[in-house]
Amino acid sequence: MKRTILASVSILGLAMGGAFAGPVTDADILNDAKNPKEVLTNGIGLQGQRYSILDKVNTKNVQNLVPAWSFSFGGEKQRGQEAQALVHDGMVFVTGSYSRLYAMDAKTGEKIWEYNARLPEGIMPCCDVINRGPALYGDKVYFSTLDAQIVALDYKTGKMVWHKAIDDFKAGYSNTAAPMIVPTKANGALVVTGVSGGEFGVVGRVEARDVNTGEIVWTRPTLEGLMGTYKGQESSMTGKANETWAGDMYKTGGGATWLGGTYDQDTHTIFYGAGNPAPWNSWLRPGDNKWAASRLAIDPENGELKWAFQTTPHEGWDFDGVNEVISFDLKKDGKTTKAVATADRNGFFYVLDRTNGKFIAAKPFVEKISWAKEIDKNGRPVFIDENRPGDPTKSEDGKQGKTVFAVPSFLGGKNQMPMAYSPQTQLFYVPANEWGMDIHNEPVVYKKGAAYLGAGFNIKPIFDDHIGALKAFDPVSMTIKWQVNNKAPLWGGVLTTAGGLVFYGTPEGYLKALDAKTGKELWKFNVGTGIVAPPIAWEQDGEEYIGIAAGWGGAVPLWGGEVAKSFKGINQGGSYWVFKLPPKSAAN
């Protein structure tokens, strides 16, 4: 598909709060987690730990944090703001709703330039008009748009360098995740993206492009029976045709890779999650339906699949497997294992060996899970059969199967909001939600560009006093060390720091700082609208800054059923907030 993408760019100032830092290199990307003066990757390091080595803001002085500046995204385009910002060359880069990208002076918040993608009529984003952030490499900044395009801009001016169509938005494809830059030996640095649109029967894939031209180097489909490509030629099939999919249903089988990926330098592996199989009605697609609802390990050199692990085989509750895969070193019984962890939408927290995908452990991180009794020794769920929505063909009218109340809801024990890992405490900090849903299945037939669900649902809370719960999860004991409950659902990500802190936002509008060891609340500030984005930290001229996008929206108000009605009074907004310590407090 070829289509000219139009946009408006405004440049209001070129004053930058720091010396010229030069183009972003492979070394810069790979060392991002160790460089406190910049944030070059989504995840504050390609492994996605979201851990800042900064400690100038700490448990002793965080109560003194004050706003340094705030930047408005402007206009009437509010809605959800889920982006993590990047920091380079004295500039903050952050995306906004409706496929916008801003560059601001990192010290003052003054706008340097703004880019607005001109979106066509007929886009079909599932879960609000959000964007989760850009990527940086060389002299370019990259981001994806709601009409399934990827755009490369000159990071200093905002002028377009190239753009490419990822897929056909008229078929239901879109793109909301932050791209990822991965250096390779064979093809140089690659910009890696996935696809959104699983609710429309699109087929998930991961693809890598040349950072300079946007030309595709390799693709890896998520569903078995489909061929990958390398340099324009077919490479290898994902899985084995019809091993776990009947007939040709895999051709519209979902598995969208809508949340983006992580990369582990130690094993030279890209990790991506694949979303729900399509349609939601699992009676129409017998079998495990690999590799939907799974985690995929991909060789960045050629797109070959190293291993895959399915968290919810024959998935029937919209428990996507897209949640981020975070590399860490698991230290247990005097042994160190190169591991990954993921908190799945299905409510279980998994630890795997990242070298081969071998299952290590899984335990619930939310309460009252109803669809499975446990995860067995091989990593497979032990299903509770009566909690699968009923087969509509066995109902009296053939139109609606038996309704069940399933926990968690289809929005998951955890959804898009990324967790964080602290090497200091060796704990994961998981923004979780406690809720369930009435769900039933219905007949459905695939039609290009139409919703492909075959299900009806209504989300309900399961506790009177809270839905959201930030939980400190120990991957060694597989237990929750502490949790802090929140009345509204949690929908924003987490940052943890060497200062012994955990930062996260709430729909009620608070950015909060907790003691990483105990969960004790040490500071909060209300930004005037709900927070559904992850925070970052960086150092600017010797001072530590904490930044976060603010603006209520995302999937909860659109899909949240009774839960959405309970929190319909939250004001929308669109802004970026930055905090720092006053001079005296910083010296404490």
Coordinates of C-alpha atoms in Angstrom, one line a residue:
M1 CA 0.0 0.0 0.0
K2 CA 1.4 3.4 -1.0
R3 CA 0.0 6.6 0.4
T4 CA 1.4 10.0 0.9
I5 CA 1.6 11.0 4.5
L6 CA 1.1 14.7 5.2
A7 CA 2.0 16.5 8.4
S8 CA 2.5 19.9 9.8
V9 CA 5.7 20.9 11.6
S10 CA 6.1 24.0 13.7
I11 CA 9.4 25.2 15.0
L12 CA 9.1 27.7 17.8
G13 CA 12.6 27.9 19.2
L14 CA 16.0 26.2 18.9
A15 CA 17.3 27.0 22.4
M16 CA 18.4 23.7 23.9
G17 CA 19.1 23.1 27.6
G18 CA 22.5 21.5 27.0
A19 CA 25.5 21.2 24.7
F20 CA 25.2 19.4 21.4
A21 CA 25.4 15.7 22.1
G22 CA 25.7 14.5 18.6
P23 CA 24.1 11.6 16.8
V24 CA 22.9 8.6 18.8
T25 CA 25.2 5.6 18.3
D26 CA 25.0 1.8 18.9
A27 CA 27.0 2.3 22.0
D28 CA 24.7 5.0 23.3
I29 CA 21.7 2.7 22.8
L30 CA 23.3 -0.3 24.4
N31 CA 24.5 1.7 27.4
D32 CA 21.3 3.6 27.9
A33 CA 20.6 2.1 31.3
K34 CA 24.0 3.2 32.6
N35 CA 23.8 6.8 31.3
P36 CA 21.9 9.1 33.7
K37 CA 22.1 12.1 31.5
E38 CA 19.9 10.7 28.7
V39 CA 17.0 8.4 28.1
L40 CA 17.3 6.9 24.7
T41 CA 15.1 3.8 24.8
N42 CA 11.6 2.9 25.8
G43 CA 12.2 1.1 29.1
I44 CA 15.3 3.1 30.2
G45 CA 17.5 0.5 28.6
L46 CA 16.7 -2.1 26.0
Q47 CA 16.1 -4.8 28.6
G48 CA 13.1 -2.8 29.8
Q49 CA 13.9 -2.7 33.5
R50 CA 12.9 0.9 33.9
Y51 CA 15.5 1.4 36.6
S52 CA 17.4 4.7 36.9
I53 CA 20.8 4.8 38.5
L54 CA 20.1 8.3 39.7
D55 CA 20.0 8.7 43.5
K56 CA 20.0 12.5 44.0
V57 CA 16.2 12.2 44.6
N58 CA 15.9 9.6 47.4
T59 CA 13.9 8.5 50.3
K60 CA 15.3 11.3 52.5
N61 CA 14.4 14.2 50.3
V62 CA 11.7 13.2 47.8
Q63 CA 9.1 14.9 49.9
N64 CA 10.6 18.2 48.7
L65 CA 10.0 17.6 44.9
V66 CA 8.4 20.6 43.2
P67 CA 7.3 21.2 39.6
A68 CA 10.2 22.4 37.3
W69 CA 8.0 23.0 34.3
S70 CA 4.8 21.8 32.5
F71 CA 4.1 21.6 28.8
S72 CA 0.7 21.5 27.2
F73 CA 0.0 19.3 24.2
G74 CA -2.5 21.9 23.3
G75 CA -5.6 22.1 21.2
E76 CA -8.7 19.9 21.5
K77 CA -6.8 16.7 20.9
Q78 CA -6.9 15.4 24.5
R79 CA -7.7 11.7 25.2
G80 CA -5.2 9.2 26.7
Q81 CA -1.5 10.1 26.9
E82 CA 0.4 6.8 27.4
A83 CA 3.8 7.8 26.1
Q84 CA 7.2 7.4 27.7
A85 CA 9.4 10.3 26.8
L86 CA 13.1 10.2 25.6
V87 CA 15.8 12.7 26.5
H88 CA 18.8 13.6 24.3
D89 CA 20.9 16.6 23.4
G90 CA 19.1 18.8 26.0
M91 CA 15.7 17.9 24.5
V92 CA 12.7 15.9 25.6
F93 CA 10.9 14.0 22.9
V94 CA 7.4 12.8 23.7
T95 CA 4.4 11.6 21.6
G96 CA 0.8 12.7 22.2
S97 CA -2.6 11.4 21.3
Y98 CA -3.6 11.5 17.6
S99 CA -0.1 10.7 16.4
R100 CA 1.7 13.9 17.4
L101 CA 5.4 14.3 18.4
Y102 CA 6.9 17.1 20.4
A103 CA 10.5 18.2 21.1
M104 CA 11.0 20.4 24.2
D105 CA 13.9 22.0 25.9
A106 CA 14.7 19.6 28.7
K107 CA 15.5 22.3 31.2
T108 CA 12.8 24.9 30.6
G109 CA 10.0 23.0 28.7
E110 CA 10.0 25.5 25.8
K111 CA 8.7 23.9 22.6
I112 CA 11.4 23.4 20.0
W113 CA 9.2 21.8 17.3
E114 CA 5.9 19.9 16.9
Y115 CA 4.9 17.3 14.3
N116 CA 1.3 16.4 13.6
A117 CA 0.6 13.4 11.4
R118 CA -2.5 14.1 9.2
L119 CA -4.6 11.0 9.8
P120 CA -7.0 9.7 7.2
E121 CA -10.7 9.0 7.7
G122 CA -11.5 5.5 8.7
I123 CA -8.7 4.6 11.2
M124 CA -9.8 1.9 13.6
P125 CA -7.7 2.0 16.8
C126 CA -9.0 -0.5 19.3
C127 CA -8.3 1.3 22.5
D128 CA -8.1 5.1 22.2
V129 CA -6.0 7.3 19.9
I130 CA -2.9 6.9 22.0
N131 CA 0.8 6.5 21.3
R132 CA 3.4 5.0 23.6
G133 CA 6.5 6.9 22.5
P134 CA 9.3 7.4 20.0
A135 CA 12.8 5.9 19.4
L136 CA 16.1 7.7 18.7
Y137 CA 19.0 6.8 16.6
G138 CA 21.6 8.8 14.6
D139 CA 20.1 12.1 13.8
K140 CA 16.6 10.8 13.6
V141 CA 13.6 10.3 15.9
Y142 CA 11.1 7.6 14.9
F143 CA 7.5 6.9 15.8
S144 CA 4.4 5.0 14.6
T145 CA 1.0 6.4 13.7
L146 CA -2.6 5.3 14.1
D147 CA -2.9 4.6 10.4
A148 CA -0.1 2.0 10.6
Q149 CA 2.8 4.1 9.3
I150 CA 6.3 4.6 10.7
V151 CA 7.8 8.0 10.4
A152 CA 11.5 9.1 10.7
L153 CA 12.1 12.8 11.4
D154 CA 15.3 14.9 11.8
Y155 CA 15.4 15.1 15.6
K156 CA 16.7 18.7 15.7
T157 CA 14.1 20.2 13.3
G158 CA 11.2 17.7 13.1
K159 CA 11.3 17.6 9.3
M160 CA 10.4 14.3 7.7
V161 CA 13.3 12.1 6.5
W162 CA 11.3 9.1 5.4
H163 CA 8.0 7.3 6.1
K164 CA 6.8 3.8 5.3
A165 CA 3.4 2.0 5.5
I166 CA 3.5 -0.8 7.9
D167 CA 0.1 -2.2 6.7
D168 CA -3.4 -1.3 5.6
F169 CA -5.4 0.7 8.1
K170 CA -8.6 -0.2 6.2
A171 CA -8.1 -3.8 7.2
G172 CA -7.9 -2.8 10.9
Y173 CA -4.2 -2.4 11.3
S174 CA -2.8 0.4 13.4
N175 CA 0.3 1.1 15.4
T176 CA 0.7 2.6 18.9
A177 CA 3.8 1.1 20.4
A178 CA 7.2 2.8 20.6
P179 CA 9.6 1.5 18.0
M180 CA 12.9 -0.2 19.2
I181 CA 16.4 0.3 17.9
V182 CA 18.5 -2.9 17.9
P183 CA 22.2 -3.0 16.6
T184 CA 23.1 -6.0 14.4
K185 CA 26.3 -7.3 12.8
A186 CA 24.8 -8.2 9.5
N187 CA 22.6 -5.2 8.8
G188 CA 23.6 -2.4 11.1
A189 CA 21.1 -0.8 13.4
L190 CA 17.5 -1.8 12.8
V191 CA 14.2 -0.1 13.8
V192 CA 11.9 -2.8 15.0
T193 CA 8.1 -2.6 15.2
G194 CA 5.0 -4.7 15.6
V195 CA 1.4 -4.3 14.6
S196 CA -1.8 -3.4 16.4
G197 CA -5.4 -4.5 15.4
G198 CA -6.0 -8.0 16.9
E199 CA -9.7 -7.2 17.4
F200 CA -10.0 -7.0 13.7
G201 CA -8.5 -10.3 12.8
V202 CA -5.2 -8.9 11.6
V203 CA -2.2 -11.2 11.8
G204 CA 0.6 -10.3 14.2
R205 CA 4.2 -9.9 13.2
V206 CA 7.4 -8.3 14.1
E207 CA 9.4 -6.5 11.4
A208 CA 12.8 -4.8 11.3
R209 CA 13.8 -1.9 9.0
D210 CA 16.9 -0.1 7.9
V211 CA 17.2 3.0 10.2
N212 CA 18.3 5.1 7.3
T213 CA 15.9 4.2 4.6
G214 CA 13.0 2.4 6.2
E215 CA 13.3 -0.6 3.9
I216 CA 12.3 -3.9 5.5
V217 CA 15.2 -6.2 6.3
W218 CA 13.2 -9.1 7.9
T219 CA 9.7 -10.0 9.1
R220 CA 8.6 -12.7 11.6
P221 CA 4.8 -13.6 11.8
T222 CA 3.5 -14.7 15.1
L223 CA 1.2 -17.4 13.9
E224 CA 2.2 -20.9 12.9
G225 CA 2.0 -21.7 9.2
L226 CA 3.1 -18.3 8.0
M227 CA 6.4 -17.5 6.4
G228 CA 8.9 -15.0 7.6
T229 CA 11.1 -13.0 5.2
Y230 CA 14.7 -11.9 5.0
K231 CA 15.8 -9.3 2.5
G232 CA 12.7 -9.7 0.4
Q233 CA 12.8 -13.5 0.2
E234 CA 10.9 -16.1 2.2
S235 CA 13.0 -17.4 5.1
S236 CA 11.3 -19.9 7.4
M237 CA 7.9 -20.8 8.6
T238 CA 6.7 -19.9 12.1
G239 CA 6.0 -23.2 13.7
K240 CA 4.4 -26.0 11.7
A241 CA 1.3 -25.5 9.5
N242 CA -1.9 -26.7 11.1
E243 CA -0.2 -28.1 14.1
T244 CA -2.5 -26.2 16.5
W245 CA -4.7 -24.3 14.1
A246 CA -7.5 -25.9 12.2
G247 CA -7.9 -25.2 8.5
D248 CA -6.9 -21.7 7.4
M249 CA -8.2 -19.8 10.5
Y250 CA -4.6 -18.8 11.2
K251 CA -4.8 -16.4 8.2
T252 CA -7.1 -14.1 10.2
G253 CA -5.9 -15.4 13.6
G254 CA -4.8 -12.3 15.5
G255 CA -1.7 -12.5 17.6
A256 CA -1.0 -8.8 17.2
T257 CA 2.3 -7.5 18.6
W258 CA 0.8 -4.2 19.8
L259 CA 2.9 -3.4 22.9
G260 CA 6.4 -3.3 21.5
G261 CA 9.5 -5.3 22.5
T262 CA 12.6 -5.5 24.5
Y263 CA 16.1 -6.6 23.7
D264 CA 18.8 -8.5 25.7
Q265 CA 22.3 -7.8 24.7
D266 CA 23.7 -10.8 26.6
T267 CA 21.9 -13.3 24.5
H268 CA 21.4 -11.0 21.4
T269 CA 17.7 -11.7 21.5
I270 CA 14.6 -9.6 20.8
F271 CA 11.6 -10.4 23.0
Y272 CA 8.0 -9.7 21.8
G273 CA 4.6 -10.6 23.1
A274 CA 1.9 -11.8 20.8
G275 CA -1.7 -10.9 21.6
N276 CA -5.0 -12.8 21.7
P277 CA -6.0 -15.2 18.9
A278 CA -9.0 -14.1 16.8
P279 CA -11.9 -14.4 17.2
W280 CA -12.4 -14.2 21.0
N281 CA -14.9 -17.1 20.7
S282 CA -12.5 -20.0 21.3
W283 CA -15.1 -22.6 20.2
L284 CA -14.5 -21.5 16.6
R285 CA -10.7 -22.3 16.7
P286 CA -9.9 -25.6 18.5
G287 CA -6.3 -26.2 19.5
D288 CA -3.6 -24.2 21.3
N289 CA -3.5 -21.6 18.5
K290 CA 0.2 -21.0 18.6
W291 CA 1.9 -18.5 18.8
A292 CA -0.9 -16.2 19.9
A293 CA -1.0 -15.3 23.6
S294 CA 2.7 -16.1 23.7
R295 CA 6.2 -14.6 24.2
L296 CA 8.6 -14.9 21.2
A297 CA 12.4 -14.8 21.2
I298 CA 13.7 -13.6 17.9
D299 CA 17.2 -13.4 16.4
P300 CA 17.7 -9.7 15.4
E301 CA 20.2 -10.7 12.7
N302 CA 17.7 -12.4 10.5
G303 CA 14.3 -12.6 12.2
E304 CA 14.5 -16.3 12.9
L305 CA 12.5 -17.6 15.9
K306 CA 14.8 -18.8 18.7
W307 CA 12.0 -20.0 21.0
A308 CA 8.5 -19.2 22.0
F309 CA 6.4 -19.7 25.2
Q310 CA 2.7 -19.7 25.2
T311 CA 1.1 -18.4 28.5
T312 CA -2.5 -19.1 27.6
P313 CA -3.0 -21.9 25.1
H314 CA -6.5 -22.0 23.4
E315 CA -7.1 -18.6 24.9
G316 CA -10.7 -17.6 25.4
W317 CA -10.9 -14.5 27.6
D318 CA -8.8 -12.0 25.6
F319 CA -5.8 -12.6 27.8
D320 CA -3.2 -11.1 25.4
G321 CA 0.3 -12.3 25.8
V322 CA 1.8 -9.0 24.8
N323 CA 3.0 -7.9 28.2
E324 CA 6.7 -6.8 28.3
V325 CA 9.4 -9.3 28.8
I326 CA 12.1 -8.0 31.1
S327 CA 15.6 -9.5 31.3
F328 CA 17.2 -9.8 34.7
D329 CA 19.6 -12.1 36.6
L330 CA 17.8 -14.5 38.9
K331 CA 19.9 -15.2 41.9
K332 CA 18.7 -18.3 43.8
D333 CA 20.3 -21.1 45.8
G334 CA 23.8 -19.7 45.0
K335 CA 23.1 -19.9 41.3
T336 CA 22.6 -17.1 38.8
T337 CA 20.3 -17.7 35.9
K338 CA 19.8 -15.5 32.9
A339 CA 16.1 -15.0 33.2
V340 CA 13.2 -13.0 31.9
A341 CA 10.0 -12.1 33.8
T342 CA 6.6 -11.2 32.5
A343 CA 3.3 -10.3 34.3
D344 CA 0.7 -11.7 32.0
R345 CA -2.8 -10.4 31.4
N346 CA -4.1 -13.8 32.6
G347 CA -3.1 -12.9 36.2
F348 CA 0.1 -15.1 36.5
F349 CA 3.7 -13.8 36.9
Y350 CA 6.1 -15.9 34.9
V351 CA 9.9 -16.4 35.1
L352 CA 11.6 -18.1 32.2
D353 CA 15.2 -18.9 31.2
R354 CA 15.9 -16.3 28.6
T355 CA 18.6 -18.5 26.8
N356 CA 16.1 -21.2 25.8
G357 CA 12.6 -20.3 27.0
K358 CA 12.5 -23.0 29.6
F359 CA 9.8 -22.5 32.2
I360 CA 11.1 -21.8 35.7
A361 CA 8.1 -20.7 37.8
A362 CA 4.7 -19.0 37.7
K363 CA 2.4 -17.7 40.5
P364 CA -0.6 -15.4 40.6
F365 CA 0.0 -11.7 41.1
V366 CA -3.7 -10.9 41.4
E367 CA -6.4 -12.5 43.5
K368 CA -9.4 -14.7 42.8
I369 CA -8.2 -16.1 39.4
S370 CA -11.1 -18.2 38.1
W371 CA -10.0 -19.6 34.7
A372 CA -7.1 -21.8 35.9
K373 CA -6.3 -23.6 39.1
E374 CA -2.5 -23.2 38.7
I375 CA 0.4 -23.3 36.2
D376 CA 1.8 -26.9 36.1
K377 CA 5.5 -27.9 36.2
N378 CA 5.8 -27.5 32.4
G379 CA 4.3 -24.0 32.4
R380 CA 0.9 -25.0 31.1
P381 CA -2.3 -23.8 32.9
V382 CA -4.6 -26.2 34.6
F383 CA -7.9 -25.0 33.2
I384 CA -11.1 -24.7 35.1
D385 CA -13.3 -25.9 32.2
E386 CA -16.6 -24.5 33.6
N387 CA -15.1 -21.0 33.6
R388 CA -14.7 -20.9 29.8
P389 CA -17.5 -19.0 28.1
G390 CA -20.1 -21.4 26.8
D391 CA -20.4 -22.7 23.2
P392 CA -23.1 -20.6 21.5
T393 CA -24.0 -23.5 19.1
K394 CA -25.2 -25.5 22.1
S395 CA -27.6 -22.8 23.3
E396 CA -31.3 -22.9 22.6
D397 CA -31.2 -20.1 19.9
G398 CA -27.6 -20.7 18.8
K399 CA -26.9 -17.0 19.4
Q400 CA -25.4 -16.7 22.8
G401 CA -23.4 -19.2 24.9
K402 CA -23.4 -19.6 28.6
T403 CA -22.2 -16.5 30.5
V404 CA -19.5 -17.0 33.0
F405 CA -17.9 -14.6 35.5
A406 CA -14.1 -14.7 34.8
V407 CA -11.2 -13.2 36.8
P408 CA -9.3 -11.3 35.7
S409 CA -11.3 -9.3 33.2
F410 CA -10.2 -9.1 29.6
L411 CA -8.3 -5.9 30.5
G412 CA -6.1 -8.2 32.5
G413 CA -4.3 -8.5 35.8
K414 CA -1.9 -6.2 34.0
N415 CA -2.3 -4.5 30.6
Q416 CA -0.2 -1.9 28.7
M417 CA 1.3 -0.3 31.8
P418 CA 4.9 -1.4 32.1
M419 CA 6.3 -2.8 35.4
A420 CA 9.8 -2.0 36.6
Y421 CA 12.7 -4.1 38.2
S422 CA 15.2 -2.8 40.7
P423 CA 18.6 -4.6 40.8
Q424 CA 18.9 -2.9 44.2
T425 CA 15.9 -4.6 45.9
Q426 CA 15.7 -7.4 43.4
L427 CA 11.9 -6.8 43.2
F428 CA 9.5 -6.2 40.3
Y429 CA 7.0 -3.4 40.8
V430 CA 3.8 -4.5 39.0
P431 CA 0.9 -2.1 38.4
A432 CA -2.0 -4.6 38.7
N433 CA -5.8 -4.5 38.6
E434 CA -8.3 -6.6 40.5
W435 CA -11.4 -7.0 38.5
G436 CA -13.6 -9.6 36.7
M437 CA -16.1 -9.8 33.9
D438 CA -19.3 -11.4 32.8
I439 CA -18.4 -12.8 29.4
H440 CA -20.3 -14.9 26.8
N441 CA -19.6 -16.1 23.3
E442 CA -21.5 -15.4 20.1
P443 CA -21.3 -16.5 16.5
V444 CA -19.0 -14.4 14.3
V445 CA -17.7 -14.4 10.7
Y446 CA -14.5 -12.6 9.6
K447 CA -15.0 -9.5 7.5
K448 CA -12.1 -7.3 6.5
G449 CA -12.1 -4.2 8.6
A450 CA -14.8 -5.3 10.9
A451 CA -14.6 -6.2 14.6
Y452 CA -13.9 -9.9 14.9
L453 CA -14.8 -10.8 18.5
G454 CA -17.6 -13.3 18.9
A455 CA -18.1 -12.2 22.5
G456 CA -20.0 -9.9 24.8
F457 CA -18.7 -8.7 28.2
N458 CA -19.1 -6.4 31.1
I459 CA -16.3 -5.6 33.5
K460 CA -17.0 -5.4 37.3
P461 CA -14.8 -4.8 40.4
I462 CA -14.3 -7.7 42.8
F463 CA -13.4 -5.6 45.8
D464 CA -15.3 -2.7 47.3
D465 CA -12.3 -0.5 48.2
H466 CA -9.9 -0.9 45.3
I467 CA -9.3 -2.1 41.8
G468 CA -5.7 -0.9 41.2
A469 CA -2.8 -2.4 43.3
L470 CA 0.9 -1.7 42.9
K471 CA 2.6 -4.8 44.0
A472 CA 6.3 -5.6 44.8
F473 CA 6.8 -9.1 43.5
D474 CA 9.8 -11.2 44.5
P475 CA 10.9 -13.4 41.6
V476 CA 12.9 -15.7 43.9
S477 CA 10.2 -16.6 46.4
M478 CA 7.5 -15.9 43.8
T479 CA 5.6 -13.9 46.5
I480 CA 4.2 -10.4 46.9
K481 CA 6.3 -8.5 49.4
W482 CA 4.0 -5.5 49.7
Q483 CA 1.1 -3.9 47.8
V484 CA -0.5 -0.4 47.8
N485 CA -4.1 -0.4 46.8
N486 CA -5.8 2.3 44.6
K487 CA -9.5 3.0 44.3
A488 CA -9.4 3.4 40.5
P489 CA -7.6 1.0 38.1
L490 CA -3.9 1.5 37.6
W491 CA -3.1 2.2 33.9
G492 CA 0.2 3.9 34.0
G493 CA 3.7 2.5 34.2
V494 CA 6.4 2.4 36.9
L495 CA 9.9 3.8 37.4
T496 CA 12.3 2.7 40.1
T497 CA 15.5 4.4 41.1
A498 CA 18.8 3.9 42.9
G499 CA 17.4 6.5 45.3
G500 CA 15.3 3.7 46.7
L501 CA 12.1 5.0 45.2
V502 CA 9.2 3.8 43.1
F503 CA 7.3 6.4 41.0
Y504 CA 3.9 5.7 39.4
G505 CA 0.7 7.6 38.5
T506 CA -3.0 7.1 39.2
P507 CA -6.2 8.0 37.3
E508 CA -7.1 10.3 40.2
G509 CA -4.2 12.5 38.9
Y510 CA -1.5 11.8 41.4
L511 CA 2.2 11.1 40.6
K512 CA 3.4 9.2 43.7
A513 CA 6.7 8.2 45.1
L514 CA 7.0 5.1 47.4
D515 CA 9.8 3.6 49.4
A516 CA 10.9 0.7 47.2
K517 CA 11.6 -1.6 50.2
T518 CA 8.4 -1.0 52.1
G519 CA 5.8 0.6 49.8
K520 CA 5.4 3.5 52.2
E521 CA 4.1 6.6 50.4
L522 CA 6.7 9.5 50.6
W523 CA 5.3 12.1 48.2
K524 CA 2.5 12.8 45.8
F525 CA 1.5 15.6 43.4
N526 CA -1.8 16.1 41.5
V527 CA -1.4 17.1 37.9
G528 CA -5.1 17.7 37.3
T529 CA -5.9 14.8 35.0
G530 CA -5.4 11.0 35.1
I531 CA -2.0 9.5 34.5
V532 CA -1.7 6.5 32.2
A533 CA 2.0 6.8 31.2
P534 CA 5.3 5.7 32.7
P535 CA 7.7 8.2 34.4
I536 CA 11.4 8.7 33.6
A537 CA 14.3 10.3 35.3
W538 CA 17.4 12.0 33.9
E539 CA 20.2 14.4 35.0
Q540 CA 20.4 17.9 33.6
D541 CA 23.2 20.2 34.6
G542 CA 23.8 18.3 37.8
E543 CA 20.1 18.1 38.8
E544 CA 17.8 15.1 38.7
Y545 CA 14.5 15.5 36.9
I546 CA 11.4 13.3 37.0
G547 CA 9.1 13.5 34.0
I548 CA 5.7 12.1 33.1
A549 CA 3.0 12.6 30.5
A550 CA -0.5 13.3 31.9
G551 CA -3.9 12.8 30.3
W552 CA -6.7 10.4 31.2
G553 CA -7.9 7.9 28.5
G554 CA -6.8 4.6 27.1
A555 CA -8.9 1.4 27.2
V556 CA -10.5 1.8 30.6
P557 CA -13.0 4.6 29.8
L558 CA -13.8 2.9 26.4
W559 CA -14.1 -0.7 27.4
G560 CA -14.4 -0.7 31.2
G561 CA -18.1 -1.4 31.6
E562 CA -19.3 -0.8 35.1
V563 CA -15.8 0.2 36.1
A564 CA -15.7 3.0 33.5
K565 CA -19.0 4.4 34.8
S566 CA -17.5 4.6 38.3
F567 CA -14.7 6.9 37.1
K568 CA -16.4 8.9 34.3
G569 CA -15.8 12.1 36.2
I570 CA -12.0 12.1 35.6
N571 CA -11.0 15.1 33.5
Q572 CA -9.1 14.6 30.3
G573 CA -5.9 16.5 29.6
G574 CA -2.7 16.6 27.6
S575 CA 0.5 17.7 29.1
Y576 CA 4.0 16.8 30.2
W577 CA 5.1 17.5 33.8
V578 CA 8.7 17.7 35.1
F579 CA 9.8 17.8 38.7
K580 CA 13.0 18.5 40.6
L581 CA 14.3 19.3 44.0
P582 CA 14.8 22.9 45.1
P583 CA 18.6 23.8 45.5
K584 CA 18.6 23.3 49.3
S585 CA 16.8 20.0 49.2
A586 CA 19.1 18.6 46.5
A587 CA 22.0 19.1 48.9
N588 CA 20.5 17.0 51.6

